Amino acid sequence: MTKSSTAAPEAKGAKGGKKKTAPSAPKGKGTVGTPGATVSKELARRAYRSMLEARLLEEKLAALYRSGKIVGGVFLGRGQEALSVALGVHLRRGDVYAPLIRDQAGRLAFGDTILDTLRTYLGSSLGSMRGRDGNIHRGRPSEGYHAMISHLGAMVSTVCGGLMAKRFRGETGAVGATCIGEGGTSTGSFHEGMNMAAVEKLPLVVVVANNQFSYSTPNDRQFACGDLMARAEGYGVTGRRAVGNDLVDCLAVLGEAVAAARAGKGPQLVVADLLRLVGHGEHDDASYIPSALKKSPLGRDCLEIARESLLEHEWLTAKEAADWHAAVEKEVEETASKVLREPAPDPSEEDWNAFSALGRNGEEAR
Amino acid sequence: MSKTSITYLEAIRLAQQKALAEDPRVFIYGQDIGGFGGAFKATKNLAKEFPGRVLDAPISEDAMVGLAIGAAVEGMRPIVEMQFADFSTCGFNQIVNQAATLHYRTGTPCPIVVRLPSGGTPGSGPFHSQSMEAIYAHYPGIVVMTPATVEDAYTMLLEAVALDDPVIFCEHKFLYYHLKAEKLPGEALPFGKARITRPGRDATVVAYGAMVHEAVAAAEELSHDGYDIEVVDLRTVRPIDTDTILASVARTGRLLVVGESWPWGGVAAEVISRVATEGFGLLDAPPQRLNAKETPVPYHPALWGTHRPTASSVANSLRQLLEL
Ligand SMILES: Cc1ncc(C[n+]2csc(CCOP(=O)(O)OP(=O)(O)O)c2C)c(N)n1
Ligand SMILES: [Mg+2]
């Protein structure tokens, strides 16, 4: 039996279990990264900008939730922006991207906007979801930006399907990507999707944000394999590990993963440890997360780490960082007040029809 | 029992507490239900009170139901909590192909209870709002309960645990906190029996779950116009209490069935089909139904409020029915 060429040749630590620490980057150089991958100044700046936008936008979403302007759940990605953005920023038009709950940063890097995010949360009729769906369940599937369903794991195979379509049509060079929490890896859908991607050797990148908790459930009640990286070998895909709250490391590792997938090296499973620095949703105080863990290196805020490393590399000046902060804050505030004045969907204007080709709930042709 | 009022949600918690206390075969399995007490707190403190019997499950609905079925075969009385009814679709195969068929195929009963936090609330959108009673009731072998009151939530959950068949327990999230009772009942209506929630003589509204309350509010509204509307609460949608429905229609001659889920192949369709075939002569007007609009459950509260039947849309339907 020949070993699959994609079976974990680059898996780092999948067996040893030795956790990776952030690479210390030499100052003054234009690029840094792990061997074979580089992080450019331009990439790091774009990523940081999206992280900052995500952070300030989500703070606004939380405030709108508290003041009762957003009805329904608000699920934020605070603390997970570095990992999220590192995937989104490496994707390009023509790729297929299915972000999940905590991917505001990746979404913005992929091309989603502050405006459409606010419109979706506030249910504006002018938003892409037109008030029909909300919050994190938004997307523009026809533009390669899938709109997640809540059922965890379901998007893995959906992205596989997008990649199969490209293969059928003879299109090359595109990758598909999705993210999931460690809890979501326990679903049948996740396993089925990963196995299918491996069988078809699809150019798929799956990022597992291991934030140690699935709502309140700690990892020891979620899986027993200790290290989710070990699963890469089981699926027959390449496993990679990133330091979840270190932007430069995430950019390097995701850069490698996306490049490998693009180059036809098959599915890539990226696992990163981190913590979410908010509740599961804004209704939740996350009191089940031990404070020792919050104070550990895992609990360090990725936005601060990113800012420090960009300053250290002289990729960003302190003045620029402050200017960006002010500019983004202004944009978020202005956009929110604009969207708050936009029309809500009008039930009497709705066609109340779930079919695309059929009218009157499937009872006649359109 | 203390004097403080008990919510629908607390009744569900107390029923589980009683089941755990009285029957060592009972255990509860679901996501975040242990120390955290569940997404809605329906198992608050139960893990502490009953060590080792209220367990956090991985996000694996198919395996959660499969485990319950296997344990039931061995004589246990499992309760599975779905975090939301909508996620039970990930356990659908085990429910409809294994639990529903087990007794028919093998003669071995399958006494499991799957709790489904069901129905819409504002802003919950397509995947946290579904009412799935019709889809499960379609399968012979599954009992489907849809309690509309605090008292029923309590007594019916205990009934569900005691029953030797698989039960899909549709507890309505919209009623979780709103609905309160002074005390829990010592007695209950017999299993499978519908209740005349409000007697009347001009028309019958058949409803279940949260829609019972919309129907009662509509009936109140019409009482100002001099109409006397009877409201029948199905309580269980399978088995369905056709006798009580027919007896009501015999009194009123007019029927409106209200369901929060979609009309196509739904509970309202089943009720109307039974009345049309078994009680056609009792009807003074064509039987009517009012359901959710035929789209996914929308996110925006304004759309949601139109999507589902409400007291005012039930009242409109009743006015039309009374003029037929
Ligand atoms: C199939 C399924 N079951 C249950 C849920 C309810 N649910 C939503 S998020 C969540 C926890 C997810 O944890 P994880 O995957 O680790 O992601 P995190 O929230 O930590 O980012 C659960 C149980 C769901 N969305 N899908
Ligand atoms: Mg998690």
XYZ file of C-alpha atoms and ligand atoms in Angstrom:
717
model
C 0.000 0.000 0.000
C 1.379 3.369 -0.893
C 1.169 6.110 1.609
C -0.911 9.019 0.458
C 1.311 11.860 -0.614
C -0.840 14.191 1.427
C -0.696 12.173 4.616
C 0.759 14.489 7.165
C 4.211 14.963 5.653
C 4.467 18.356 7.272
C 2.659 17.584 10.497
C 4.554 19.266 13.239
C 4.088 18.011 16.712
C 1.282 15.679 15.720
C 3.044 12.886 17.561
C 5.392 14.581 19.948
C 2.778 16.815 21.470
C 5.382 19.524 22.021
C 3.618 22.824 21.716
C 4.990 25.478 19.491
C 5.858 28.912 20.701
C 5.863 32.066 18.649
C 8.928 32.566 16.458
C 10.914 35.574 17.530
C 11.250 37.787 14.536
C 14.472 39.566 13.702
C 14.015 43.314 13.707
C 14.525 45.418 10.651
C 14.036 42.640 8.121
C 11.321 43.092 5.530
C 9.748 39.704 6.101
C 9.665 37.031 8.772
C 8.208 33.617 9.181
C 8.789 29.944 9.472
C 10.941 28.324 6.769
C 9.163 28.330 3.442
C 6.722 31.056 4.411
C 7.123 34.752 4.598
C 5.121 37.508 6.112
C 5.476 40.793 4.364
C 5.032 44.202 5.852
C 2.124 44.865 3.526
C 0.337 41.653 4.524
C 0.864 42.255 8.223
C -0.494 45.793 7.955
C -3.585 44.684 6.068
C -4.184 41.947 8.610
C -3.751 44.276 11.564
C -6.129 46.789 10.037
C -8.829 44.119 9.651
C -8.242 42.922 13.218
C -8.666 46.427 14.505
C -11.824 46.922 12.472
C -13.223 43.643 13.767
C -12.423 44.514 17.364
C -13.947 47.968 17.306
C -16.921 46.846 15.257
C -17.615 44.033 17.702
C -17.386 46.414 20.636
C -20.065 48.457 18.922
C -22.169 45.336 18.320
C -21.945 44.509 22.018
C -23.076 48.037 22.913
C -25.976 47.829 20.448
C -26.950 44.505 21.990
C -26.861 45.936 25.510
C -29.027 48.859 24.485
C -31.580 46.502 22.945
C -30.975 47.627 19.368
C -29.845 44.159 18.300
C -32.440 41.502 19.026
C -31.188 37.920 19.247
C -27.741 36.602 20.003
C -24.442 38.405 19.559
C -21.441 36.067 19.312
C -18.088 37.768 19.225
C -14.566 36.776 18.235
C -12.586 38.888 20.699
C -9.232 37.224 21.271
C -9.467 35.187 18.089
C -8.937 37.932 15.524
C -5.322 37.035 14.706
C -6.119 33.485 13.683
C -9.293 34.498 11.908
C -7.709 37.290 9.910
C -4.723 35.155 8.955
C -6.991 32.914 6.925
C -9.149 35.649 5.413
C -6.192 37.747 4.350
C -4.587 34.876 2.432
C -7.682 34.215 0.377
C -8.510 35.987 -2.828
C -11.388 36.410 -5.221
C -12.352 33.107 -6.744
C -11.658 31.220 -3.538
C -14.449 29.697 -1.497
C -14.670 30.867 2.108
C -17.068 29.733 4.808
C -16.271 31.628 8.000
C -17.893 30.665 11.280
C -18.977 32.218 14.575
C -15.807 34.046 15.573
C -14.538 35.203 12.211
C -15.403 38.874 12.003
C -11.746 39.671 11.284
C -11.378 37.038 8.574
C -14.627 38.162 6.986
C -13.468 41.771 6.762
C -10.125 40.687 5.335
C -11.946 38.614 2.724
C -13.991 41.600 1.622
C -17.033 41.774 3.873
C -17.691 45.287 5.128
C -18.426 47.112 8.357
C -21.555 48.405 6.642
C -22.982 45.027 5.714
C -22.104 43.566 9.102
C -24.056 46.282 10.860
C -26.911 45.998 8.389
C -27.138 42.282 9.023
C -27.062 42.550 12.823
C -29.543 45.396 12.845
C -31.759 43.668 10.285
C -31.665 46.506 7.757
C -33.611 45.763 4.609
C -30.650 47.124 2.645
C -28.234 44.473 3.932
C -27.278 41.351 2.031
C -29.528 39.241 4.260
C -32.466 41.705 4.100
C -33.469 40.922 7.694
C -34.201 37.334 6.714
C -31.155 36.029 8.519
C -28.877 37.824 10.905
C -25.595 38.227 12.728
C -22.978 35.606 11.859
C -25.233 33.803 9.384
C -24.431 36.184 6.581
C -22.682 35.779 3.271
C -22.830 36.134 -0.465
C -22.536 32.560 -1.671
C -22.455 33.512 -5.349
C -19.282 35.474 -4.600
C -17.589 32.550 -2.871
C -18.520 33.883 0.572
C -20.720 31.228 2.108
C -23.426 32.034 4.672
C -22.985 29.559 7.517
C -25.860 27.630 8.968
C -25.748 27.186 12.739
C -25.321 23.434 12.595
C -21.637 23.039 13.306
C -19.518 21.099 10.838
C -21.957 21.571 7.980
C -19.800 24.020 6.064
C -16.837 21.672 5.546
C -18.553 19.594 2.887
C -20.224 22.659 1.388
C -16.819 24.163 0.694
C -15.711 20.797 -0.719
C -18.603 21.054 -3.152
C -17.479 24.474 -4.335
C -14.023 23.057 -4.973
C -15.428 20.053 -6.814
C -17.367 22.395 -9.095
C -14.169 24.219 -9.957
C -12.463 20.895 -10.627
C -15.301 19.774 -12.915
C -14.971 23.007 -14.838
C -11.208 22.667 -15.096
C -10.501 25.767 -13.015
C -7.294 25.565 -11.042
C -5.588 27.676 -8.415
C -8.529 28.310 -6.122
C -8.666 27.127 -2.544
C -11.557 26.576 -0.204
C -11.402 27.463 3.453
C -13.483 27.199 6.550
C -13.037 27.557 10.293
C -14.464 25.758 13.243
C -14.113 25.642 17.008
C -12.689 22.570 18.688
C -16.204 21.692 19.842
C -17.479 21.605 16.303
C -14.888 18.970 15.429
C -16.989 16.470 17.408
C -19.780 16.534 14.849
C -20.393 13.817 12.326
C -20.509 16.503 9.651
C -16.975 17.618 10.424
C -15.574 14.091 10.202
C -17.473 13.320 7.040
C -16.348 16.542 5.413
C -12.693 16.080 6.366
C -12.611 12.506 5.167
C -14.303 13.444 1.910
C -11.865 16.290 1.311
C -8.972 13.901 1.902
C -10.387 11.244 -0.432
C -10.832 13.844 -3.166
C -7.501 15.557 -2.309
C -9.246 18.891 -2.426
C -7.448 22.209 -1.976
C -9.203 22.787 1.347
C -7.880 24.628 4.391
C -9.685 23.988 7.665
C -8.735 26.081 10.662
C -9.580 24.769 14.111
C -9.680 27.521 16.708
C -9.128 25.558 19.890
C -10.296 28.068 22.460
C -10.446 25.344 25.122
C -14.205 25.631 25.625
C -17.263 24.794 23.643
C -19.747 27.149 25.277
C -19.157 25.972 28.878
C -17.753 22.539 28.026
C -14.008 22.132 28.588
C -11.934 20.077 26.177
C -11.746 17.049 28.463
C -15.490 16.568 27.941
C -15.202 17.192 24.200
C -12.415 14.943 22.918
C -9.894 12.522 24.400
C -7.119 12.610 21.825
C -5.280 15.353 23.687
C -4.074 17.124 20.593
C -6.440 17.766 17.707
C -3.435 17.933 15.378
C -3.217 14.171 15.760
C -6.405 13.909 13.755
C -4.689 15.193 10.621
C -2.860 11.917 10.242
C -6.051 9.969 10.802
C -7.831 11.860 8.061
C -4.829 11.676 5.762
C -4.359 15.419 5.510
C -1.518 17.773 6.322
C -1.555 19.084 9.885
C -0.082 22.405 10.927
C 0.002 24.262 14.192
C -0.196 27.992 14.731
C 0.147 30.098 17.861
C -3.412 31.304 17.997
C -2.888 34.719 19.513
C 0.266 35.606 17.572
C -0.593 37.361 14.333
C 2.803 36.952 12.712
C 2.877 33.243 13.415
C -0.711 32.790 12.259
C 0.058 34.675 9.049
C 3.100 32.513 8.392
C 1.364 29.213 9.082
C -1.819 30.076 7.215
C 0.303 31.410 4.364
C 1.988 28.033 4.110
C -1.267 26.144 4.411
C -3.060 28.171 1.757
C -0.049 28.012 -0.562
C 0.213 24.243 -0.137
C -3.484 23.786 -0.884
C -3.191 26.042 -3.933
C -0.218 24.039 -5.114
C -2.296 20.863 -5.135
C -0.935 19.337 -1.953
C -4.373 18.418 -0.634
C -6.336 19.389 2.450
C -4.640 21.286 5.244
C -5.761 21.154 8.864
C -4.476 24.060 10.940
C -4.909 23.835 14.701
C -4.300 26.785 16.981
C -4.714 27.158 20.722
C -6.177 30.379 22.059
C -8.889 31.746 24.334
C -11.969 33.716 23.533
C -11.828 36.858 25.650
C -15.616 37.191 25.791
C -18.536 34.996 26.712
C -19.900 32.425 24.302
C -22.391 35.113 23.417
C -22.948 38.517 24.944
C -25.489 36.976 27.340
C -22.747 34.826 28.893
C -20.168 35.985 31.453
C -17.845 33.000 30.811
C -17.387 32.509 34.547
C -16.582 28.853 33.836
C -13.214 29.855 32.317
C -10.680 29.650 35.165
C -8.951 32.938 35.851
C -5.568 31.182 35.854
C -6.174 30.292 32.228
C -7.215 33.860 31.433
C -3.945 35.055 32.993
C -1.826 32.451 31.175
C -0.048 33.226 27.863
C -3.095 31.784 26.107
C -5.165 34.614 27.528
C -2.964 37.366 26.130
C -4.865 39.660 23.809
C -3.891 38.963 20.202
C -4.565 42.554 19.198
C -1.994 43.831 21.679
C 0.507 41.172 20.644
C -0.029 42.089 16.995
C 0.392 45.781 17.658
C 3.603 45.158 19.597
C 5.105 42.973 16.917
C 4.210 45.374 14.115
C 5.813 48.213 16.057
C 8.818 46.039 16.808
C 9.275 45.143 13.147
C 8.809 48.791 12.272
C 5.939 47.816 9.999
C 3.698 50.296 11.746
C 4.420 53.407 13.767
C 2.740 54.248 17.053
C 1.200 57.274 15.392
C -0.239 55.180 12.575
C -1.651 52.735 15.088
C -3.367 55.569 16.937
C -4.611 57.163 13.708
C -6.009 53.869 12.473
C -7.757 53.340 15.769
C -9.391 56.744 15.603
C -10.328 56.346 11.941
C -11.880 52.924 12.423
C -13.746 54.056 15.512
C -15.170 56.966 13.548
C -16.147 54.765 10.628
C -17.892 52.283 12.928
C -19.793 55.025 14.756
C -20.864 56.790 11.575
C -21.869 53.582 9.860
C -23.878 52.448 12.877
C -25.835 55.695 13.089
C -26.526 55.528 9.358
C -27.717 51.920 9.526
C -29.892 52.647 12.555
C -31.852 55.053 10.350
C -32.263 52.554 7.508
C -35.612 50.904 6.862
C -36.494 47.654 8.555
C -37.904 44.972 6.275
C -41.609 45.491 5.628
C -43.582 42.259 6.035
C -46.197 43.471 3.564
C -43.542 43.940 0.885
C -42.132 40.428 1.300
C -42.983 37.746 -1.249
C -42.867 35.063 1.481
C -41.606 32.528 -0.981
C -38.719 30.175 -0.253
C -38.402 28.920 -3.825
C -36.130 30.345 -6.440
C -37.676 29.019 -9.646
C -41.236 28.737 -8.420
C -43.794 31.253 -7.323
C -46.483 30.950 -4.687
C -44.543 28.488 -2.543
C -43.844 26.110 -5.350
C -47.317 26.007 -6.757
C -46.580 27.807 -9.999
C -43.671 28.705 -12.255
C -42.293 32.172 -11.766
C -43.980 23.257 47.291
C -43.009 26.846 47.862
C -45.413 29.715 47.271
C -43.218 31.535 44.771
C -44.366 31.206 41.197
C -42.905 28.505 38.997
C -41.991 29.152 35.377
C -42.528 26.698 32.517
C -38.754 26.272 32.398
C -38.507 25.621 36.128
C -41.293 23.045 35.830
C -39.150 21.183 33.298
C -36.200 21.341 35.667
C -38.292 20.144 38.592
C -39.751 17.263 36.575
C -36.244 16.111 35.731
C -35.204 16.464 39.352
C -38.130 14.292 40.415
C -37.434 11.719 37.705
C -33.777 11.509 38.753
C -34.722 11.257 42.431
C -37.339 8.577 41.994
C -35.882 6.390 39.286
C -32.235 5.322 39.361
C -32.509 4.369 35.681
C -32.886 8.002 34.631
C -29.899 9.981 33.392
C -29.644 13.164 31.324
C -27.248 13.715 28.448
C -26.739 16.950 26.544
C -24.375 19.783 25.704
C -23.455 22.118 28.573
C -26.056 20.569 30.901
C -23.694 19.578 33.739
C -22.082 22.235 35.902
C -23.356 24.961 33.586
C -26.953 23.773 33.915
C -27.780 23.972 30.215
C -28.070 26.757 27.664
C -31.476 27.647 29.155
C -30.724 26.378 32.678
C -33.228 23.533 32.453
C -30.805 21.319 34.409
C -29.479 23.918 36.836
C -27.885 22.259 39.907
C -28.975 18.786 38.814
C -25.431 17.610 38.092
C -24.461 18.546 41.635
C -27.527 16.962 43.140
C -27.210 13.735 41.131
C -23.488 13.125 40.624
C -22.621 11.148 37.523
C -26.152 11.231 36.110
C -26.287 14.597 34.346
C -23.526 14.522 31.777
C -22.028 16.986 29.320
C -22.055 15.573 25.816
C -19.753 16.462 22.959
C -21.350 18.280 20.010
C -22.466 14.965 18.552
C -26.240 14.794 18.304
C -26.293 11.592 16.295
C -24.140 9.841 18.885
C -26.070 11.396 21.783
C -29.322 9.846 20.578
C -27.609 6.599 19.652
C -26.173 6.349 23.157
C -29.600 6.958 24.663
C -31.126 4.219 22.513
C -28.442 1.737 23.479
C -28.827 2.576 27.157
C -32.615 2.266 26.911
C -32.245 -1.219 25.461
C -30.226 -2.063 28.574
C -33.033 -0.821 30.806
C -32.082 2.798 31.425
C -34.434 5.792 31.027
C -32.351 8.399 29.220
C -33.334 12.018 28.690
C -31.423 13.757 25.908
C -31.382 17.542 25.819
C -30.906 19.094 22.408
C -29.479 22.587 22.816
C -32.106 23.764 20.330
C -34.777 21.698 18.552
C -33.143 22.696 15.285
C -30.013 20.669 16.073
C -32.031 17.486 16.478
C -31.769 17.181 12.696
C -28.181 16.075 13.315
C -29.632 13.209 15.397
C -32.530 12.624 13.011
C -31.259 9.321 11.673
C -31.031 7.757 15.124
C -34.449 9.090 16.122
C -36.471 8.102 13.087
C -34.614 5.011 11.923
C -33.475 3.442 15.158
C -35.652 4.676 18.031
C -38.875 4.719 16.013
C -38.422 1.268 14.500
C -36.884 -0.634 17.388
C -39.992 -1.991 19.033
C -41.736 -2.856 15.782
C -38.726 -4.730 14.472
C -37.516 -6.456 17.611
C -40.193 -6.282 20.279
C -37.772 -4.374 22.507
C -39.135 -1.010 23.668
C -37.144 2.194 23.329
C -37.993 4.429 26.312
C -36.004 7.542 25.524
C -37.023 11.177 25.873
C -35.491 13.759 23.563
C -36.132 17.284 24.799
C -36.401 19.850 22.029
C -36.302 23.530 23.031
C -38.664 24.531 20.261
C -40.343 27.381 18.526
C -39.639 30.952 17.714
C -38.487 33.888 19.780
C -37.637 37.336 18.354
C -34.276 37.578 16.615
C -33.528 33.864 16.709
C -33.616 33.304 12.961
C -33.845 30.190 10.796
C -31.739 27.832 12.941
C -32.854 28.571 16.494
C -36.617 28.804 16.006
C -37.926 25.653 14.443
C -40.992 23.679 15.462
C -40.363 20.085 14.513
C -43.385 18.252 15.889
C -44.846 17.368 12.491
C -41.704 15.851 11.090
C -41.256 13.526 14.069
C -44.974 12.758 14.371
C -44.848 11.515 10.795
C -42.922 8.448 11.951
C -44.969 5.651 13.504
C -43.474 4.661 16.834
C -42.669 8.160 18.104
C -44.769 10.000 20.697
C -44.707 13.779 20.278
C -45.625 16.032 23.196
C -46.178 19.785 22.931
C -47.049 21.144 26.401
C -48.633 24.590 26.499
C -48.832 25.154 30.254
C -46.493 25.039 33.231
C -48.509 22.208 34.740
C -48.394 20.169 31.535
C -44.678 20.792 31.089
C -44.179 19.186 34.482
C -46.592 16.267 34.386
C -46.065 15.419 30.726
C -42.292 15.273 31.061
C -42.713 12.807 33.913
C -45.146 10.855 31.745
C -42.632 10.905 28.917
C -39.943 9.412 31.132
C -42.310 6.706 32.349
C -43.520 5.791 28.873
C -42.015 2.785 27.118
C -41.887 4.504 23.726
C -39.530 7.177 22.411
C -40.882 10.651 23.159
C -40.024 13.858 21.354
C -40.738 16.504 23.989
C -41.291 19.875 22.281
C -40.892 22.418 25.069
C -41.590 25.906 23.823
C -38.855 28.496 24.377
C -41.312 31.372 24.031
C -43.083 30.045 27.135
C -39.934 29.327 29.172
C -39.914 32.521 31.234
C -43.283 34.190 30.505
C -45.523 31.465 31.721
C -45.920 31.012 35.473
C -47.985 28.898 37.827
C -48.494 29.116 41.570
C -47.874 25.449 42.215
C -47.279 22.184 40.466
C -50.214 19.839 39.989
C -50.596 16.557 41.808
C -52.785 15.195 39.054
C -52.760 15.338 35.305
C -55.108 14.690 32.417
C -54.723 11.163 31.068
C -51.888 10.643 28.585
C -52.831 11.676 25.064
C -55.938 13.584 26.089
C -56.593 17.044 24.682
C -57.860 19.810 26.936
C -60.715 22.251 26.446
C -58.741 25.304 27.508
C -61.651 27.641 26.951
C -65.194 26.476 26.320
C -67.280 28.133 23.626
C -70.031 27.477 21.109
C -69.432 29.545 17.951
C -66.184 28.068 16.644
C -63.390 25.712 17.693
C -59.728 26.640 17.569
C -57.396 23.669 17.850
C -53.858 24.631 18.845
C -50.846 23.363 20.779
C -47.693 24.755 22.361
C -47.300 28.537 22.283
C -50.187 28.878 19.831
C -52.676 27.928 22.552
C -52.000 31.295 24.166
C -52.380 33.185 20.890
C -55.675 31.346 20.344
C -56.943 32.198 23.832
C -56.019 35.863 23.328
C -57.847 35.849 19.979
C -60.881 34.256 21.631
C -60.853 37.006 24.265
C -60.717 39.604 21.530
C -63.707 38.061 19.745
C -65.664 37.821 22.967
C -65.929 41.626 22.806
C -67.838 41.169 19.545
C -70.151 38.689 21.225
C -68.520 35.517 19.909
C -67.891 32.554 22.108
C -64.829 30.661 20.870
C -63.755 27.271 22.124
C -60.006 26.567 22.359
C -58.750 22.986 22.330
C -55.164 22.333 23.400
C -53.914 19.112 21.790
C -51.164 18.625 24.431
C -49.776 15.646 22.511
C -49.791 15.815 18.738
C -49.119 12.081 18.465
C -51.204 10.347 19.649
C -53.817 12.876 18.602
C -57.086 13.087 20.527
C -59.553 13.016 17.634
C -62.493 12.360 19.966
C -62.117 15.611 21.872
C -61.689 17.533 18.611
C -64.785 15.969 17.035
C -66.830 16.552 20.180
C -65.849 20.215 20.110
C -66.659 20.604 16.420
C -69.994 18.900 17.107
C -70.746 21.754 19.523
C -69.492 24.630 17.380
C -69.759 23.518 13.732
C -66.679 25.516 12.793
C -62.977 24.666 12.945
C -59.757 26.633 12.756
C -56.481 24.810 13.407
C -53.445 26.895 14.335
C -49.857 25.681 14.115
C -46.587 27.553 14.511
C -44.835 25.310 12.007
C -45.414 25.111 8.265
C -48.747 23.967 6.819
C -47.449 21.388 4.347
C -48.029 17.933 5.792
C -48.317 19.396 9.256
C -50.331 18.844 12.406
C -53.044 21.265 11.259
C -53.367 19.312 8.013
C -53.732 16.105 10.009
C -56.445 17.542 12.271
C -58.406 18.886 9.316
C -58.068 15.613 7.468
C -59.475 13.729 10.447
C -62.383 16.100 10.945
C -63.169 16.093 7.220
C -63.170 12.302 7.019
C -64.709 11.453 10.385
C -66.856 14.502 11.147
C -67.801 16.060 7.819
C -71.446 16.228 8.813
C -70.587 18.227 11.925
C -69.178 21.125 9.931
C -71.179 24.229 9.058
C -68.258 25.739 7.117
C -65.061 24.503 5.439
C -62.410 23.829 8.096
C -59.545 26.348 8.070
C -55.925 26.351 9.106
C -53.473 29.062 10.027
C -49.779 28.269 10.034
C -46.413 29.933 9.678
C -45.650 31.405 6.300
C -43.822 29.036 3.997
C -40.314 30.381 4.354
C -37.567 29.675 6.868
C -38.214 31.460 10.166
C -36.954 35.006 9.576
C -34.500 36.846 11.809
C -35.929 40.351 11.971
C -38.615 40.636 14.677
C -40.943 42.470 12.275
C -40.731 39.617 9.772
C -40.937 36.981 12.489
C -44.059 38.586 13.950
C -45.772 38.219 10.576
C -44.325 34.814 9.800
C -45.915 33.096 12.790
C -49.591 33.142 13.688
C -50.381 35.696 16.392
C -53.454 36.583 18.425
C -54.423 39.161 15.815
C -53.957 36.875 12.801
C -55.846 34.118 14.624
C -58.639 36.618 15.340
C -58.733 37.621 11.642
C -58.944 33.995 10.568
C -61.718 33.418 13.083
C -63.701 36.400 11.808
C -63.469 35.033 8.282
C -64.463 31.570 9.454
C -67.476 32.927 11.308
C -68.685 34.597 8.116
C -68.380 31.494 5.946
C -24.792 20.625 15.567
C -24.856 21.706 16.595
N -25.154 21.389 17.861
C -25.226 22.353 18.801
C -25.004 23.649 18.485
C -25.136 24.743 19.543
N -23.850 25.427 19.722
C -23.591 26.606 19.126
S -22.030 27.120 19.390
C -21.706 25.789 20.398
C -20.346 25.645 21.003
C -19.303 25.635 19.931
O -18.050 25.426 20.474
P -16.776 25.455 19.553
O -17.016 24.676 18.309
O -15.610 25.083 20.364
O -16.686 26.983 19.081
P -16.509 28.269 20.011
O -17.875 28.702 20.398
O -15.697 27.871 21.188
O -15.841 29.260 19.155
C -22.807 24.953 20.480
C -22.878 23.710 21.261
C -24.716 23.938 17.134
N -24.516 25.190 16.710
N -24.635 22.957 16.217
Mg -14.360 26.308 21.454
